[in-house]
Coordinates of C-alpha atoms in Angstrom, one line a residue:
M26 CA 94.6 94.1 123.5
A27 CA 93.7 92.0 120.5
D28 CA 93.0 93.7 117.2
D29 CA 89.4 94.3 116.2
W30 CA 88.2 93.9 112.6
Y31 CA 85.4 95.3 110.5
T32 CA 84.2 94.4 107.0
D33 CA 83.6 97.1 104.4
E34 CA 80.8 97.1 101.8
F35 CA 83.0 95.2 99.3
G36 CA 83.6 92.4 101.8
R37 CA 87.2 93.3 102.6
R38 CA 88.2 92.7 106.2
R39 CA 90.0 95.6 107.8
R40 CA 92.1 95.6 110.9
I41 CA 91.6 98.1 113.7
P42 CA 94.9 98.0 115.6
N43 CA 94.3 97.6 119.3
G44 CA 90.8 98.9 118.7
D45 CA 91.8 102.5 118.0
G46 CA 91.6 103.6 114.4
R47 CA 91.4 101.8 111.1
G48 CA 94.8 100.5 110.2
R49 CA 96.2 98.8 107.1
R50 CA 96.5 95.1 106.7
G51 CA 99.9 93.7 107.3
G52 CA 101.8 90.8 108.7
G53 CA 102.3 87.2 107.7
A54 CA 99.3 86.4 105.5
I55 CA 97.7 87.6 102.3
V56 CA 94.5 86.5 100.6
A57 CA 94.7 86.2 96.8
A58 CA 91.5 85.9 94.8
G59 CA 89.8 84.9 98.0
V60 CA 92.3 82.1 98.8
A61 CA 94.6 82.2 101.9
A62 CA 98.3 82.4 101.2
V63 CA 101.0 82.2 103.9
I64 CA 104.3 84.0 103.6
G65 CA 107.2 81.9 104.5
A66 CA 111.0 82.0 103.9
G67 CA 110.5 80.7 100.4
G68 CA 107.9 83.2 99.4
V69 CA 104.1 82.6 99.3
T70 CA 102.5 79.3 99.7
A71 CA 98.9 79.3 98.5
F72 CA 96.2 77.0 99.7
G73 CA 94.0 76.0 96.8
G74 CA 95.7 78.2 94.2
G75 CA 94.9 81.7 93.1
A76 CA 96.9 84.7 92.1
A77 CA 99.7 85.6 94.5
V78 CA 102.8 87.7 94.3
E79 CA 105.9 85.7 95.0
G80 CA 107.6 87.2 98.1
G81 CA 104.3 88.4 99.5
A82 CA 103.1 91.8 100.7
G83 CA 106.6 93.2 101.0
V84 CA 107.4 92.7 97.3
A85 CA 104.0 94.1 96.4
A86 CA 104.6 97.2 98.6
E87 CA 108.0 97.8 96.9
A88 CA 106.6 97.3 93.4
L89 CA 103.4 99.4 94.1
P90 CA 104.6 102.4 96.2
G91 CA 101.9 104.7 97.5
N92 CA 99.5 102.1 98.5
L93 CA 100.0 102.5 102.3
A94 CA 99.2 106.2 102.7
G95 CA 95.5 105.8 103.4
D96 CA 94.8 108.7 101.0
V97 CA 92.3 107.2 98.6
V98 CA 89.2 109.4 98.0
D99 CA 85.8 107.7 97.8
S100 CA 84.0 109.5 95.0
L101 CA 80.7 107.7 95.8
P102 CA 80.4 107.6 99.6
G103 CA 77.6 105.4 100.8
R104 CA 76.7 104.0 97.4
S105 CA 76.0 100.3 96.8
P106 CA 78.4 98.1 94.8
S107 CA 76.0 97.9 91.9
A108 CA 75.8 101.7 91.8
R109 CA 79.6 101.9 91.9
K110 CA 79.8 99.5 88.9
T111 CA 77.3 101.5 86.9
E112 CA 79.1 104.9 87.5
G113 CA 82.4 103.2 87.0
R114 CA 81.3 102.0 83.6
K115 CA 80.2 105.5 82.6
S116 CA 83.6 106.9 83.6
A117 CA 85.5 104.1 81.8
Q118 CA 83.6 104.9 78.6
R119 CA 84.9 108.4 78.8
G120 CA 88.4 107.1 79.2
K121 CA 88.8 108.6 82.7
S122 CA 90.8 105.9 84.5
A123 CA 91.4 107.8 87.8
E124 CA 87.7 108.6 88.1
T125 CA 86.7 105.1 87.2
F126 CA 88.8 103.6 90.0
S127 CA 87.7 106.2 92.5
R128 CA 84.1 104.8 92.0
F129 CA 85.4 101.7 93.8
K130 CA 87.4 103.6 96.5
L131 CA 90.6 102.7 94.7
K132 CA 93.4 104.7 93.0
E133 CA 95.6 103.8 90.1
L134 CA 99.1 102.8 91.2
K135 CA 100.9 101.9 88.0
P136 CA 99.7 101.4 84.3
T137 CA 101.5 99.8 81.4
V138 CA 100.5 99.2 77.8
K139 CA 101.7 97.0 75.0
R140 CA 100.7 97.6 71.4
D141 CA 101.1 95.6 68.1
L142 CA 101.2 92.2 69.8
K143 CA 100.8 89.0 67.8
C144 CA 97.6 87.1 68.4
L145 CA 99.1 83.7 67.6
L146 CA 101.9 84.2 70.1
N147 CA 99.7 85.4 72.9
S148 CA 96.9 82.8 72.8
T149 CA 96.3 79.2 73.7
G150 CA 94.2 76.2 72.8
K151 CA 91.2 76.5 70.4
V152 CA 91.4 80.3 70.6
Q153 CA 94.9 80.0 69.0
E154 CA 93.5 77.6 66.4
F155 CA 90.8 80.2 65.6
F156 CA 93.5 82.8 64.9
I157 CA 95.2 80.4 62.5
R158 CA 92.0 80.3 60.4
T159 CA 90.9 83.9 61.1
P160 CA 93.8 86.2 61.8
C161 CA 93.3 89.2 64.0
T162 CA 94.3 92.6 62.6
S163 CA 95.5 94.1 65.9
L164 CA 96.1 93.2 69.6
V165 CA 96.6 95.8 72.2
M166 CA 96.9 95.0 75.9
R167 CA 97.0 97.1 79.0
L168 CA 97.6 96.4 82.7
Y169 CA 96.5 98.5 85.6
A170 CA 97.6 98.1 89.3
V171 CA 95.1 99.7 91.7
G172 CA 95.0 99.9 95.4
D173 CA 92.9 101.1 98.3
G174 CA 95.7 103.0 100.2
H175 CA 95.7 100.3 102.9
G176 CA 97.9 97.7 101.3
N177 CA 95.1 95.9 99.3
A178 CA 96.0 95.9 95.6
A179 CA 94.5 94.3 92.5
V180 CA 95.9 93.9 88.9
L181 CA 93.5 94.5 86.0
S182 CA 94.0 93.5 82.4
V183 CA 92.3 94.8 79.2
A184 CA 92.9 93.3 75.8
W185 CA 91.5 94.8 72.6
I186 CA 91.5 92.3 69.7
G187 CA 90.7 93.7 66.3
F188 CA 89.3 91.7 63.3
R189 CA 88.6 92.4 59.6
T190 CA 84.9 92.2 60.0
K191 CA 82.3 92.3 62.8
K192 CA 81.3 88.8 61.8
D193 CA 84.8 87.6 62.6
A194 CA 84.6 89.3 66.0
V195 CA 81.3 87.5 66.8
A196 CA 82.8 84.2 65.7
F197 CA 85.7 84.7 68.0
E198 CA 83.4 85.4 70.9
R199 CA 81.6 82.1 70.3
V200 CA 84.9 80.2 70.5
E201 CA 86.5 82.2 73.3
Q202 CA 83.5 82.1 75.7
V203 CA 83.6 78.3 76.0
Q204 CA 85.3 77.1 79.1
D205 CA 88.7 75.3 78.5
N206 CA 88.9 76.5 74.9
G207 CA 92.0 78.5 75.7
D208 CA 92.4 82.3 75.9
V209 CA 94.2 85.4 74.8
T210 CA 96.9 85.4 77.4
P211 CA 97.0 88.5 79.5
L212 CA 100.2 90.4 80.2
G213 CA 102.2 89.1 83.1
G214 CA 102.6 90.9 86.4
A215 CA 106.4 91.2 85.8
L216 CA 105.6 94.4 83.8
L217 CA 104.4 95.9 87.0
G218 CA 107.3 94.6 89.1
L219 CA 105.1 91.8 90.5
A220 CA 107.1 88.7 89.7
G221 CA 105.1 85.5 89.8
F222 CA 101.7 87.2 89.6
R223 CA 99.3 85.3 87.3
F224 CA 95.6 85.8 86.5
T225 CA 93.3 83.0 87.7
G226 CA 90.7 83.6 85.0
H227 CA 87.9 83.6 87.7
H228 CA 87.1 87.3 87.3
Y229 CA 86.6 87.9 83.6
H230 CA 84.4 89.9 81.2
A231 CA 84.3 89.9 77.4
R232 CA 82.3 92.3 75.2
P233 CA 82.1 92.9 71.5
R234 CA 82.6 96.4 70.2
G235 CA 82.1 96.5 66.4
R236 CA 85.0 94.7 64.8
T237 CA 86.8 94.6 68.2
M238 CA 86.5 92.1 71.0
V239 CA 87.4 93.6 74.4
I240 CA 88.4 91.3 77.3
G241 CA 88.8 92.5 80.9
E242 CA 90.3 90.5 83.8
A243 CA 90.9 91.2 87.5
D244 CA 92.7 89.5 90.3
T245 CA 94.1 90.3 93.7
A246 CA 97.8 91.1 94.0
T247 CA 98.0 91.5 97.7
G248 CA 95.5 91.8 100.6
R249 CA 91.9 91.0 99.9
F250 CA 89.2 91.9 97.4
D251 CA 85.7 90.4 97.4
A252 CA 84.8 88.3 94.3
E253 CA 81.9 90.6 93.5
E254 CA 84.2 93.6 93.3
L255 CA 86.8 91.8 91.2
D256 CA 84.0 90.8 88.8
A257 CA 82.8 94.4 88.7
L258 CA 86.3 95.7 88.0
A259 CA 86.8 93.1 85.2
E260 CA 83.6 94.3 83.6
V261 CA 84.2 98.0 84.0
V262 CA 87.7 98.0 82.5
A263 CA 86.4 96.3 79.4
Y264 CA 84.6 99.7 78.7
F265 CA 87.9 101.7 78.4
P266 CA 88.6 103.1 74.9
K267 CA 91.4 101.4 73.0
P268 CA 94.7 103.3 73.8

């Protein structure tokens, strides 16, 4: 009997193996940032680009253990995506990461943090030129890997960029928000054991907080996430307090 499928409220397609029970995604294809990627002998071949983990779902499963148990608790059953984002933002402002991700029916798989990074060495383009003229005072970055317990996983990045004055932070925002002006480069997926993962920059949120600019990004590591959910996650993580 052919497998049946259903779509959850975040647009993720789920397989129902042989029509009896909701099973996890598996097999020979992953979707990264909404783009199909086929796993072959040489790793992942992506059609149209997007974030993908080299080696495919097997590599992601090894790097992110605990994402196949189907044990994720939904702390907001029946709520709309917009309500989940609102409640997630409140939890993030309180620094409660587990609660934040549970608002999206996700759990935290693996966090990592890097402090005292150099802005010039971790930026590109006109953003880097801005730092030459207006040095930052601090740069802290954090990565989160989150999953739904059925093999779908996303990687989230947060960067806290400190400046001497609020005016400098606002000036940075004006430069950074222009497309193709460069960026503060997020940490690579290798820190989470996801070799080859790269952020696409499609799911991104920046917000000023006094003399600090906070930048959140999100992308699919394996499986599938709806663009709306990735956008919401990028926005919500930008509300986490600086570690």
